[in-house]
PDB file of C-alpha atoms in Angstrom:
ATOM      1  CA  UNK X 277       5.848  17.513 -31.491  1.00 52.00           C
ATOM      2  CA  UNK X 278       7.259  15.017 -29.269  1.00 68.00           C
ATOM      3  CA  UNK X 279       6.733  15.673 -25.816  1.00 83.00           C
ATOM      4  CA  UNK X 280       9.962  15.492 -23.618  1.00 90.00           C
ATOM      5  CA  UNK X 281      12.085  16.062 -26.627  1.00 94.00           C
ATOM      6  CA  UNK X 282      15.070  18.664 -26.854  1.00 95.00           C
ATOM      7  CA  UNK X 283      14.920  20.406 -30.194  1.00 95.00           C
ATOM      8  CA  UNK X 284      16.394  22.974 -32.309  1.00 95.00           C
ATOM      9  CA  UNK X 285      13.800  24.952 -33.651  1.00 92.00           C
ATOM     10  CA  UNK X 286      13.401  28.561 -35.406  1.00 91.00           C
ATOM     11  CA  UNK X 287      17.014  29.786 -34.068  1.00 92.00           C
ATOM     12  CA  UNK X 288      16.475  28.407 -30.409  1.00 94.00           C
ATOM     13  CA  UNK X 289      16.911  25.431 -28.628  1.00 96.00           C
ATOM     14  CA  UNK X 290      13.980  23.857 -26.546  1.00 96.00           C
ATOM     15  CA  UNK X 291      12.640  21.782 -23.880  1.00 96.00           C
ATOM     16  CA  UNK X 292       8.704  20.171 -25.317  1.00 94.00           C
ATOM     17  CA  UNK X 293       6.906  20.484 -22.460  1.00 92.00           C
ATOM     18  CA  UNK X 294       2.943  18.945 -22.162  1.00 85.00           C
ATOM     19  CA  UNK X 295       0.886  20.354 -19.803  1.00 77.00           C
ATOM     20  CA  UNK X 296      -2.479  18.856 -18.660  1.00 72.00           C
ATOM     21  CA  UNK X 297      -4.483  20.407 -15.384  1.00 68.00           C
ATOM     22  CA  UNK X 298      -7.471  19.382 -13.999  1.00 60.00           C
ATOM     23  CA  UNK X 299      -8.789  22.553 -12.654  1.00 65.00           C
ATOM     24  CA  UNK X 300      -8.517  24.671 -16.231  1.00 73.00           C
ATOM     25  CA  UNK X 301      -7.856  24.703 -19.559  1.00 83.00           C
ATOM     26  CA  UNK X 302      -4.309  25.228 -20.876  1.00 84.00           C
ATOM     27  CA  UNK X 303      -5.800  27.871 -23.031  1.00 86.00           C
ATOM     28  CA  UNK X 304      -6.627  29.992 -20.017  1.00 89.00           C
ATOM     29  CA  UNK X 305      -3.507  29.002 -18.297  1.00 88.00           C
ATOM     30  CA  UNK X 306      -1.282  30.088 -21.262  1.00 90.00           C
ATOM     31  CA  UNK X 307      -3.449  33.363 -21.197  1.00 90.00           C
ATOM     32  CA  UNK X 308      -2.335  34.087 -17.493  1.00 92.00           C
ATOM     33  CA  UNK X 309       0.979  33.601 -17.981  1.00 92.00           C
ATOM     34  CA  UNK X 310       1.333  35.753 -20.944  1.00 90.00           C
ATOM     35  CA  UNK X 311      -0.407  38.494 -19.137  1.00 91.00           C
ATOM     36  CA  UNK X 312       1.095  37.992 -15.972  1.00 91.00           C
ATOM     37  CA  UNK X 313      -1.399  36.703 -14.237  1.00 94.00           C
ATOM     38  CA  UNK X 314       0.114  33.648 -13.558  1.00 94.00           C
ATOM     39  CA  UNK X 315       4.478  33.219 -12.923  1.00 95.00           C
ATOM     40  CA  UNK X 316       6.264  30.441 -13.713  1.00 95.00           C
ATOM     41  CA  UNK X 317       9.045  28.722 -12.142  1.00 95.00           C
ATOM     42  CA  UNK X 318      11.126  26.295 -13.689  1.00 96.00           C
ATOM     43  CA  UNK X 319      13.558  23.535 -12.000  1.00 96.00           C
ATOM     44  CA  UNK X 320      15.599  21.022 -14.445  1.00 97.00           C
ATOM     45  CA  UNK X 321      17.728  18.154 -13.254  1.00 96.00           C
ATOM     46  CA  UNK X 322      20.732  17.014 -15.505  1.00 97.00           C
ATOM     47  CA  UNK X 323      19.985  12.922 -14.200  1.00 97.00           C
ATOM     48  CA  UNK X 324      23.176  12.176 -16.149  1.00 96.00           C
ATOM     49  CA  UNK X 325      25.522  14.749 -14.553  1.00 96.00           C
ATOM     50  CA  UNK X 326      23.354  15.061 -11.609  1.00 96.00           C
ATOM     51  CA  UNK X 327      23.108  18.972 -11.576  1.00 96.00           C
ATOM     52  CA  UNK X 328      20.146  20.696 -10.967  1.00 97.00           C
ATOM     53  CA  UNK X 329      19.072  24.204 -12.731  1.00 97.00           C
ATOM     54  CA  UNK X 330      16.641  26.425 -11.050  1.00 97.00           C
ATOM     55  CA  UNK X 331      14.936  29.224 -12.893  1.00 97.00           C
ATOM     56  CA  UNK X 332      12.880  31.366 -10.571  1.00 95.00           C
ATOM     57  CA  UNK X 333      10.825  33.660 -12.664  1.00 95.00           C
ATOM     58  CA  UNK X 334      10.672  32.101 -16.639  1.00 96.00           C
ATOM     59  CA  UNK X 335      10.132  34.828 -19.070  1.00 94.00           C
ATOM     60  CA  UNK X 336       8.018  34.240 -22.102  1.00 92.00           C
ATOM     61  CA  UNK X 337      10.431  36.837 -24.423  1.00 91.00           C
ATOM     62  CA  UNK X 338       8.856  35.153 -27.647  1.00 89.00           C
ATOM     63  CA  UNK X 339       5.445  33.733 -26.796  1.00 89.00           C
ATOM     64  CA  UNK X 340       4.275  33.224 -30.273  1.00 87.00           C
ATOM     65  CA  UNK X 341       7.175  30.763 -30.444  1.00 89.00           C
ATOM     66  CA  UNK X 342       6.994  29.074 -26.652  1.00 92.00           C
ATOM     67  CA  UNK X 343       3.289  28.753 -26.317  1.00 90.00           C
ATOM     68  CA  UNK X 344       1.773  25.990 -29.230  1.00 87.00           C
ATOM     69  CA  UNK X 345      -1.199  27.152 -31.209  1.00 81.00           C
ATOM     70  CA  UNK X 346      -3.751  24.732 -29.610  1.00 81.00           C
ATOM     71  CA  UNK X 347      -2.494  25.463 -26.080  1.00 84.00           C
ATOM     72  CA  UNK X 348      -1.303  21.422 -26.012  1.00 83.00           C
ATOM     73  CA  UNK X 349       2.204  22.291 -25.253  1.00 88.00           C
ATOM     74  CA  UNK X 350       4.601  24.834 -24.449  1.00 91.00           C
ATOM     75  CA  UNK X 351       8.169  25.378 -25.507  1.00 93.00           C
ATOM     76  CA  UNK X 352      11.020  26.246 -22.709  1.00 95.00           C
ATOM     77  CA  UNK X 353      13.864  28.046 -24.382  1.00 95.00           C
ATOM     78  CA  UNK X 354      16.720  26.836 -21.832  1.00 94.00           C
ATOM     79  CA  UNK X 355      19.587  28.156 -23.822  1.00 95.00           C
ATOM     80  CA  UNK X 356      18.274  32.021 -23.138  1.00 95.00           C
ATOM     81  CA  UNK X 357      18.965  30.810 -19.467  1.00 96.00           C
ATOM     82  CA  UNK X 358      22.704  29.454 -19.890  1.00 95.00           C
ATOM     83  CA  UNK X 359      21.360  25.868 -19.745  1.00 96.00           C
ATOM     84  CA  UNK X 360      22.881  23.937 -22.438  1.00 95.00           C
ATOM     85  CA  UNK X 361      21.442  20.202 -22.837  1.00 96.00           C
ATOM     86  CA  UNK X 362      24.072  17.417 -24.065  1.00 96.00           C
ATOM     87  CA  UNK X 363      22.972  15.148 -26.579  1.00 96.00           C
ATOM     88  CA  UNK X 364      22.628  11.589 -24.637  1.00 95.00           C
ATOM     89  CA  UNK X 365      21.776  13.361 -21.294  1.00 97.00           C
ATOM     90  CA  UNK X 366      18.286  12.517 -19.571  1.00 97.00           C
ATOM     91  CA  UNK X 367      16.666  15.266 -17.843  1.00 97.00           C
ATOM     92  CA  UNK X 368      13.742  15.585 -15.749  1.00 95.00           C
ATOM     93  CA  UNK X 369      11.474  18.870 -15.599  1.00 95.00           C
ATOM     94  CA  UNK X 370       8.935  20.533 -12.750  1.00 93.00           C
ATOM     95  CA  UNK X 371       6.986  23.554 -13.742  1.00 92.00           C
ATOM     96  CA  UNK X 372       5.366  25.602 -10.923  1.00 92.00           C
ATOM     97  CA  UNK X 373       2.648  28.430 -11.444  1.00 91.00           C
ATOM     98  CA  UNK X 374       1.924  31.028  -8.699  1.00 91.00           C
ATOM     99  CA  UNK X 375      -0.339  34.064  -8.352  1.00 92.00           C
ATOM    100  CA  UNK X 376       1.478  37.265  -7.893  1.00 92.00           C
ATOM    101  CA  UNK X 377       0.906  37.070  -4.501  1.00 90.00           C
ATOM    102  CA  UNK X 378       2.976  33.754  -4.147  1.00 87.00           C
ATOM    103  CA  UNK X 379      -0.505  31.108  -4.146  1.00 86.00           C
ATOM    104  CA  UNK X 380       0.626  27.819  -5.771  1.00 84.00           C
ATOM    105  CA  UNK X 381      -1.807  27.415  -8.894  1.00 84.00           C
ATOM    106  CA  UNK X 382      -0.065  24.518 -10.498  1.00 85.00           C
ATOM    107  CA  UNK X 383       2.744  22.372 -10.067  1.00 84.00           C
ATOM    108  CA  UNK X 384       3.883  19.154 -12.162  1.00 85.00           C
ATOM    109  CA  UNK X 385       7.090  17.174 -12.430  1.00 88.00           C
ATOM    110  CA  UNK X 386       7.882  15.091 -15.568  1.00 89.00           C
ATOM    111  CA  UNK X 387       8.838  11.397 -15.190  1.00 89.00           C
ATOM    112  CA  UNK X 388      12.641  11.143 -14.106  1.00 93.00           C
ATOM    113  CA  UNK X 389      14.875  11.398 -17.165  1.00 94.00           C
ATOM    114  CA  UNK X 390      11.858  11.960 -19.172  1.00 93.00           C
ATOM    115  CA  UNK X 391      13.490  14.524 -21.298  1.00 95.00           C
ATOM    116  CA  UNK X 392      15.747  11.955 -23.294  1.00 94.00           C
ATOM    117  CA  UNK X 393      15.345  12.557 -26.904  1.00 95.00           C
ATOM    118  CA  UNK X 394      16.953  15.076 -29.439  1.00 96.00           C
ATOM    119  CA  UNK X 395      15.684  16.375 -32.756  1.00 95.00           C
ATOM    120  CA  UNK X 396      17.909  15.863 -35.612  1.00 95.00           C
ATOM    121  CA  UNK X 397      19.019  19.442 -35.988  1.00 96.00           C
ATOM    122  CA  UNK X 398      19.920  19.263 -32.440  1.00 96.00           C
ATOM    123  CA  UNK X 399      22.057  16.590 -33.234  1.00 95.00           C
ATOM    124  CA  UNK X 400      23.642  17.839 -36.247  1.00 96.00           C
ATOM    125  CA  UNK X 401      24.314  21.493 -34.779  1.00 95.00           C
ATOM    126  CA  UNK X 402      24.388  21.018 -30.865  1.00 95.00           C
ATOM    127  CA  UNK X 403      22.481  23.180 -28.608  1.00 96.00           C
ATOM    128  CA  UNK X 404      22.059  27.070 -30.090  1.00 95.00           C
ATOM    129  CA  UNK X 405      23.755  29.281 -27.415  1.00 93.00           C
ATOM    130  CA  UNK X 406      22.863  33.020 -27.846  1.00 93.00           C
ATOM    131  CA  UNK X 407      25.621  35.656 -28.148  1.00 92.00           C
ATOM    132  CA  UNK X 408      24.376  37.287 -25.220  1.00 93.00           C
ATOM    133  CA  UNK X 409      22.444  35.136 -22.759  1.00 95.00           C
ATOM    134  CA  UNK X 410      19.759  37.483 -21.247  1.00 95.00           C
ATOM    135  CA  UNK X 411      18.778  35.358 -18.455  1.00 96.00           C
ATOM    136  CA  UNK X 412      20.021  33.149 -15.976  1.00 95.00           C
ATOM    137  CA  UNK X 413      19.635  30.159 -13.348  1.00 96.00           C
ATOM    138  CA  UNK X 414      20.865  29.303  -9.954  1.00 96.00           C
ATOM    139  CA  UNK X 415      22.218  26.034  -9.115  1.00 96.00           C
ATOM    140  CA  UNK X 416      19.844  23.989  -6.832  1.00 95.00           C
ATOM    141  CA  UNK X 417      19.725  20.644  -5.429  1.00 94.00           C
ATOM    142  CA  UNK X 418      17.342  17.575  -5.063  1.00 91.00           C
ATOM    143  CA  UNK X 419      14.698  19.502  -3.126  1.00 89.00           C
ATOM    144  CA  UNK X 420      14.172  21.732  -5.323  1.00 92.00           C
ATOM    145  CA  UNK X 421      12.892  18.930  -7.586  1.00 90.00           C
ATOM    146  CA  UNK X 422      10.135  18.350  -4.744  1.00 82.00           C
ATOM    147  CA  UNK X 423       6.255  19.429  -5.291  1.00 76.00           C
ATOM    148  CA  UNK X 424       5.339  23.053  -4.426  1.00 76.00           C
ATOM    149  CA  UNK X 425       1.954  22.058  -3.333  1.00 74.00           C
ATOM    150  CA  UNK X 426       1.992  21.614   0.492  1.00 79.00           C
ATOM    151  CA  UNK X 427      -0.882  19.561   2.295  1.00 84.00           C
ATOM    152  CA  UNK X 428      -3.814  21.199   3.903  1.00 87.00           C
ATOM    153  CA  UNK X 429      -5.204  18.455   5.818  1.00 92.00           C
ATOM    154  CA  UNK X 430      -4.924  14.605   6.537  1.00 94.00           C
ATOM    155  CA  UNK X 431      -7.774  12.269   7.608  1.00 95.00           C
ATOM    156  CA  UNK X 432      -8.107   8.361   7.903  1.00 96.00           C
ATOM    157  CA  UNK X 433      -9.918   6.119   6.247  1.00 95.00           C
ATOM    158  CA  UNK X 434     -12.003   4.813   9.264  1.00 95.00           C
ATOM    159  CA  UNK X 435     -13.197   7.169  12.248  1.00 94.00           C
ATOM    160  CA  UNK X 436     -13.027   3.657  14.713  1.00 96.00           C
ATOM    161  CA  UNK X 437     -12.405   0.224  14.600  1.00 97.00           C
ATOM    162  CA  UNK X 438     -13.130  -2.775  16.686  1.00 97.00           C
ATOM    163  CA  UNK X 439     -10.814  -5.673  16.568  1.00 96.00           C
ATOM    164  CA  UNK X 440     -10.638  -9.214  18.405  1.00 96.00           C
ATOM    165  CA  UNK X 441      -7.135 -10.007  19.865  1.00 96.00           C
ATOM    166  CA  UNK X 442      -4.714 -11.072  17.810  1.00 95.00           C
ATOM    167  CA  UNK X 443      -6.377  -9.464  14.695  1.00 96.00           C
ATOM    168  CA  UNK X 444      -5.095  -6.888  12.491  1.00 96.00           C
ATOM    169  CA  UNK X 445      -6.532  -4.209  10.394  1.00 96.00           C
ATOM    170  CA  UNK X 446      -4.937  -1.403   7.826  1.00 96.00           C
ATOM    171  CA  UNK X 447      -5.533   2.225   8.255  1.00 96.00           C
ATOM    172  CA  UNK X 448      -5.192   4.802   5.390  1.00 95.00           C
ATOM    173  CA  UNK X 449      -4.027   8.367   5.187  1.00 94.00           C
ATOM    174  CA  UNK X 450      -5.817  10.707   3.178  1.00 92.00           C
ATOM    175  CA  UNK X 451      -3.884  13.604   1.973  1.00 90.00           C
ATOM    176  CA  UNK X 452      -5.625  17.229   1.191  1.00 86.00           C
ATOM    177  CA  UNK X 453      -5.119  18.013  -1.996  1.00 79.00           C
ATOM    178  CA  UNK X 454      -4.798  14.764  -3.525  1.00 72.00           C
ATOM    179  CA  UNK X 455      -1.581  14.008  -5.217  1.00 67.00           C
ATOM    180  CA  UNK X 456       0.480  15.631  -2.577  1.00 76.00           C
ATOM    181  CA  UNK X 457       3.292  13.781  -0.918  1.00 75.00           C
ATOM    182  CA  UNK X 458       3.493  13.728   2.785  1.00 85.00           C
ATOM    183  CA  UNK X 459       5.823  11.737   5.501  1.00 88.00           C
ATOM    184  CA  UNK X 460       3.623  10.396   7.509  1.00 93.00           C
ATOM    185  CA  UNK X 461       4.382   9.377  11.425  1.00 96.00           C
ATOM    186  CA  UNK X 462       1.840   6.932  12.875  1.00 97.00           C
ATOM    187  CA  UNK X 463       1.827   6.094  16.794  1.00 97.00           C
ATOM    188  CA  UNK X 464      -0.715   4.372  19.322  1.00 97.00           C
ATOM    189  CA  UNK X 465      -1.287   5.945  22.585  1.00 97.00           C
ATOM    190  CA  UNK X 466      -1.581   2.339  24.492  1.00 97.00           C
ATOM    191  CA  UNK X 467       0.689  -0.208  22.759  1.00 97.00           C
ATOM    192  CA  UNK X 468      -0.279  -2.314  25.780  1.00 97.00           C
ATOM    193  CA  UNK X 469      -4.024  -2.884  23.641  1.00 97.00           C
ATOM    194  CA  UNK X 470      -2.818  -1.831  20.211  1.00 98.00           C
ATOM    195  CA  UNK X 471       0.208  -1.252  17.678  1.00 97.00           C
ATOM    196  CA  UNK X 472       0.606   0.080  14.432  1.00 97.00           C
ATOM    197  CA  UNK X 473       3.299  -0.124  12.195  1.00 96.00           C
ATOM    198  CA  UNK X 474       4.848   2.731   9.898  1.00 94.00           C
ATOM    199  CA  UNK X 475       2.475   1.863   7.097  1.00 94.00           C
ATOM    200  CA  UNK X 476      -0.504   2.160   9.284  1.00 95.00           C
ATOM    201  CA  UNK X 477      -1.264  -1.872  10.094  1.00 96.00           C
ATOM    202  CA  UNK X 478      -2.731  -1.988  13.761  1.00 97.00           C
ATOM    203  CA  UNK X 479      -2.347  -5.479  15.764  1.00 97.00           C
ATOM    204  CA  UNK X 480      -5.022  -5.955  18.498  1.00 97.00           C
ATOM    205  CA  UNK X 481      -2.698  -6.977  21.589  1.00 97.00           C
ATOM    206  CA  UNK X 482      -5.081  -7.338  24.783  1.00 97.00           C
ATOM    207  CA  UNK X 483      -8.830  -6.180  25.383  1.00 97.00           C
ATOM    208  CA  UNK X 484      -9.184  -2.465  26.069  1.00 97.00           C
ATOM    209  CA  UNK X 485      -9.274   0.803  23.969  1.00 97.00           C
ATOM    210  CA  UNK X 486      -6.607   3.232  22.445  1.00 97.00           C
ATOM    211  CA  UNK X 487      -6.036   6.075  20.249  1.00 97.00           C
ATOM    212  CA  UNK X 488      -3.943   5.884  16.870  1.00 97.00           C
ATOM    213  CA  UNK X 489      -2.652   9.148  15.632  1.00 97.00           C
ATOM    214  CA  UNK X 490      -1.097   9.663  12.250  1.00 97.00           C
ATOM    215  CA  UNK X 491       0.626  12.768  11.703  1.00 96.00           C
ATOM    216  CA  UNK X 492       2.754  15.050   9.167  1.00 92.00           C
ATOM    217  CA  UNK X 493       6.578  14.431   9.918  1.00 90.00           C
ATOM    218  CA  UNK X 494       6.656  18.507  11.031  1.00 89.00           C
ATOM    219  CA  UNK X 495       3.865  17.859  13.200  1.00 91.00           C
ATOM    220  CA  UNK X 496       1.477  20.483  11.481  1.00 91.00           C
ATOM    221  CA  UNK X 497      -1.247  18.404  10.209  1.00 94.00           C
ATOM    222  CA  UNK X 498      -2.550  15.389  12.105  1.00 95.00           C
ATOM    223  CA  UNK X 499      -5.651  13.039  12.495  1.00 96.00           C
ATOM    224  CA  UNK X 500      -6.947   9.703  15.251  1.00 97.00           C
ATOM    225  CA  UNK X 501      -9.065   6.853  14.958  1.00 97.00           C
ATOM    226  CA  UNK X 502     -10.364   5.112  18.048  1.00 97.00           C
ATOM    227  CA  UNK X 503      -9.542   1.654  18.624  1.00 98.00           C
ATOM    228  CA  UNK X 504     -11.368  -1.177  20.677  1.00 98.00           C
ATOM    229  CA  UNK X 505     -10.210  -4.470  21.298  1.00 97.00           C
ATOM    230  CA  UNK X 506     -12.010  -7.076  22.600  1.00 97.00           C
ATOM    231  CA  UNK X 507     -11.112 -10.611  23.927  1.00 95.00           C
ATOM    232  CA  UNK X 508     -10.952 -13.507  21.710  1.00 88.00           C
ATOM    233  CA  UNK X 509     -14.321 -16.019  22.200  1.00 87.00           C
ATOM    234  CA  UNK X 510     -13.179 -19.230  24.034  1.00 80.00           C
ATOM    235  CA  UNK X 511     -12.890 -21.865  21.699  1.00 67.00           C
ATOM    236  CA  UNK X 512     -15.649 -24.881  21.500  1.00 46.00           C
ATOM    237  CA  UNK X 513     -15.739 -27.901  23.589  1.00 42.00           C
ATOM    238  CA  UNK X 514     -17.058 -31.457  22.254  1.00 40.00           C
ATOM    239  CA  UNK X 515     -19.343 -32.782  25.285  1.00 39.00           C
ATOM    240  CA  UNK X 516     -20.425 -36.514  25.754  1.00 41.00           C
ATOM    241  CA  UNK X 517     -24.288 -37.224  26.352  1.00 40.00           C
ATOM    242  CA  UNK X 518     -24.744 -36.242  30.271  1.00 43.00           C
ATOM    243  CA  UNK X 519     -22.144 -33.031  29.995  1.00 42.00           C
ATOM    244  CA  UNK X 520     -19.407 -35.193  30.341  1.00 43.00           C
ATOM    245  CA  UNK X 521     -16.597 -33.603  28.376  1.00 41.00           C
ATOM    246  CA  UNK X 522     -13.482 -36.111  29.747  1.00 39.00           C
ATOM    247  CA  UNK X 523     -13.985 -39.295  29.953  1.00 37.00           C
ATOM    248  CA  UNK X 524     -17.140 -42.040  29.551  1.00 40.00           C
ATOM    249  CA  UNK X 525     -18.577 -43.110  32.629  1.00 42.00           C
ATOM    250  CA  UNK X 526     -16.618 -46.005  33.846  1.00 42.00           C
ATOM    251  CA  UNK X 527     -13.791 -47.133  35.905  1.00 45.00           C
ATOM    252  CA  UNK X 528     -12.316 -43.951  37.728  1.00 43.00           C
ATOM    253  CA  UNK X 529      -9.333 -45.310  37.562  1.00 47.00           C
ATOM    254  CA  UNK X 530      -9.245 -46.448  33.702  1.00 43.00           C
ATOM    255  CA  UNK X 531     -11.326 -43.513  31.505  1.00 41.00           C
ATOM    256  CA  UNK X 532     -10.966 -46.128  28.577  1.00 40.00           C
ATOM    257  CA  UNK X 533     -13.569 -48.517  30.181  1.00 40.00           C
ATOM    258  CA  UNK X 534     -17.551 -48.590  30.209  1.00 39.00           C
ATOM    259  CA  UNK X 535     -19.753 -49.826  32.882  1.00 40.00           C
ATOM    260  CA  UNK X 536     -20.849 -53.358  31.797  1.00 40.00           C
ATOM    261  CA  UNK X 537     -17.908 -54.162  29.731  1.00 40.00           C
ATOM    262  CA  UNK X 538     -14.573 -56.431  29.964  1.00 39.00           C
ATOM    263  CA  UNK X 539     -11.557 -56.549  28.538  1.00 43.00           C
ATOM    264  CA  UNK X 540     -10.455 -59.832  27.189  1.00 44.00           C
ATOM    265  CA  UNK X 541      -9.251 -61.854  29.805  1.00 43.00           C
ATOM    266  CA  UNK X 542     -11.381 -60.321  32.532  1.00 44.00           C
ATOM    267  CA  UNK X 543     -12.831 -62.620  34.578  1.00 43.00           C
ATOM    268  CA  UNK X 544     -15.094 -59.889  36.629  1.00 43.00           C
ATOM    269  CA  UNK X 545     -18.558 -61.037  36.923  1.00 43.00           C
ATOM    270  CA  UNK X 546     -21.643 -58.913  36.130  1.00 43.00           C
ATOM    271  CA  UNK X 547     -22.861 -57.240  38.673  1.00 45.00           C
ATOM    272  CA  UNK X 548     -25.746 -59.580  40.175  1.00 49.00           C
ATOM    273  CA  UNK X 549     -25.215 -62.546  38.416  1.00 55.00           C
ATOM    274  CA  UNK X 550     -23.122 -65.590  38.425  1.00 57.00           C
ATOM    275  CA  UNK X 551     -19.568 -66.296  37.698  1.00 64.00           C
ATOM    276  CA  UNK X 552     -18.502 -67.369  34.044  1.00 60.00           C
ATOM    277  CA  UNK X 553     -17.367 -70.847  35.332  1.00 58.00           C
ATOM    278  CA  UNK X 554     -20.621 -71.791  37.266  1.00 61.00           C
ATOM    279  CA  UNK X 555     -22.677 -70.768  34.040  1.00 64.00           C
ATOM    280  CA  UNK X 556     -20.573 -73.333  32.073  1.00 61.00           C
ATOM    281  CA  UNK X 557     -20.660 -76.294  34.450  1.00 60.00           C
ATOM    282  CA  UNK X 558     -24.616 -76.137  35.102  1.00 61.00           C
ATOM    283  CA  UNK X 559     -24.534 -76.150  30.891  1.00 59.00           C
ATOM    284  CA  UNK X 560     -22.260 -79.507  30.662  1.00 51.00           C
ATOM    285  CA  UNK X 561     -24.475 -81.190  33.464  1.00 53.00           C
ATOM    286  CA  UNK X 562     -27.588 -79.995  31.732  1.00 49.00           C
ATOM    287  CA  UNK X 563     -26.342 -81.617  28.563  1.00 50.00           C
ATOM    288  CA  UNK X 564     -25.219 -84.614  30.341  1.00 48.00           C
ATOM    289  CA  UNK X 565     -28.592 -85.560  32.056  1.00 46.00           C
ATOM    290  CA  UNK X 566     -30.177 -85.104  28.601  1.00 45.00           C
ATOM    291  CA  UNK X 567     -28.325 -87.531  27.247  1.00 46.00           C
ATOM    292  CA  UNK X 568     -28.312 -90.122  29.677  1.00 43.00           C
ATOM    293  CA  UNK X 569     -32.488 -89.890  29.372  1.00 36.00           C
ATOM    294  CA  UNK X 570     -32.392 -90.443  26.019  1.00 36.00           C
ATOM    295  CA  UNK X 571     -30.346 -93.440  25.959  1.00 34.00           C
ATOM    296  CA  UNK X 572     -32.138 -95.222  28.669  1.00 34.00           C
ATOM    297  CA  UNK X 573     -35.796 -94.509  27.050  1.00 30.00           C
ATOM    298  CA  UNK X 574     -34.475 -96.193  23.807  1.00 33.00           C
ATOM    299  CA  UNK X 575     -32.802 -98.824  25.770  1.00 33.00           C
ATOM    300  CA  UNK X 576     -36.239 -99.702  27.445  1.00 35.00           C
ATOM    301  CA  UNK X 577     -38.356 -99.477  23.897  1.00 36.00           C
TER     302      UNK X 577
END
């Protein structure tokens, strides 16, 4: 059989529903449904017409047809409740199984519009409607399609966080039992230190401490995380030999010069030396004397 198919079979119209649970075998579950240890509520939404049908307690009038032999799936005789599927429409199905005392043992919702195929007998003849409809449904709303399993606890994936100013972190909320959808509200008791978005993203604003809280929308469940924000480390500075972090030693009015150097055209004398022009005159005089001596000696010979 094809799960998610609407079929005419054995004189009735059925939805074929596949079931998988993590807590017990289908065979055990089906046995409990047959003998009344579990009760089943069925909600069907016609996605095409946007109409919701609620069967508060499904009655297994013909368990031999409704429970497949290997317990891999069950058939829902929807026309027995006055629900008449339409070829071409898409349907979503939710099943909730509870104990007679009302404790939810299992709840599952199909993919949206998953029941969208029809076998050939249905296409040829349409739904099989009994002469007398033995059961009934009530009209529901989209709220009836939500899971009937309620959250029992919330924890945050980190007990504490330390951040530097300007840094970010992400907190995650863990819902118990797993798979239950809960609307969450995040808050910070000191937004001057750290802020938090609706998705649990932290931003460190200033040094200090704060407590981040996540709550269920109804406030029934909550959890907290302690956050410490530290100041960002100061930036590194490059130092010159001698510890000068700004300019080279030199002219206090011109940090681009260093002692003992001159710019082009500068005639400043070295400290303790001769002016440049004096040195040049001395060199010329020496050369002149040397040249005269050479000439005199040569002529004398």
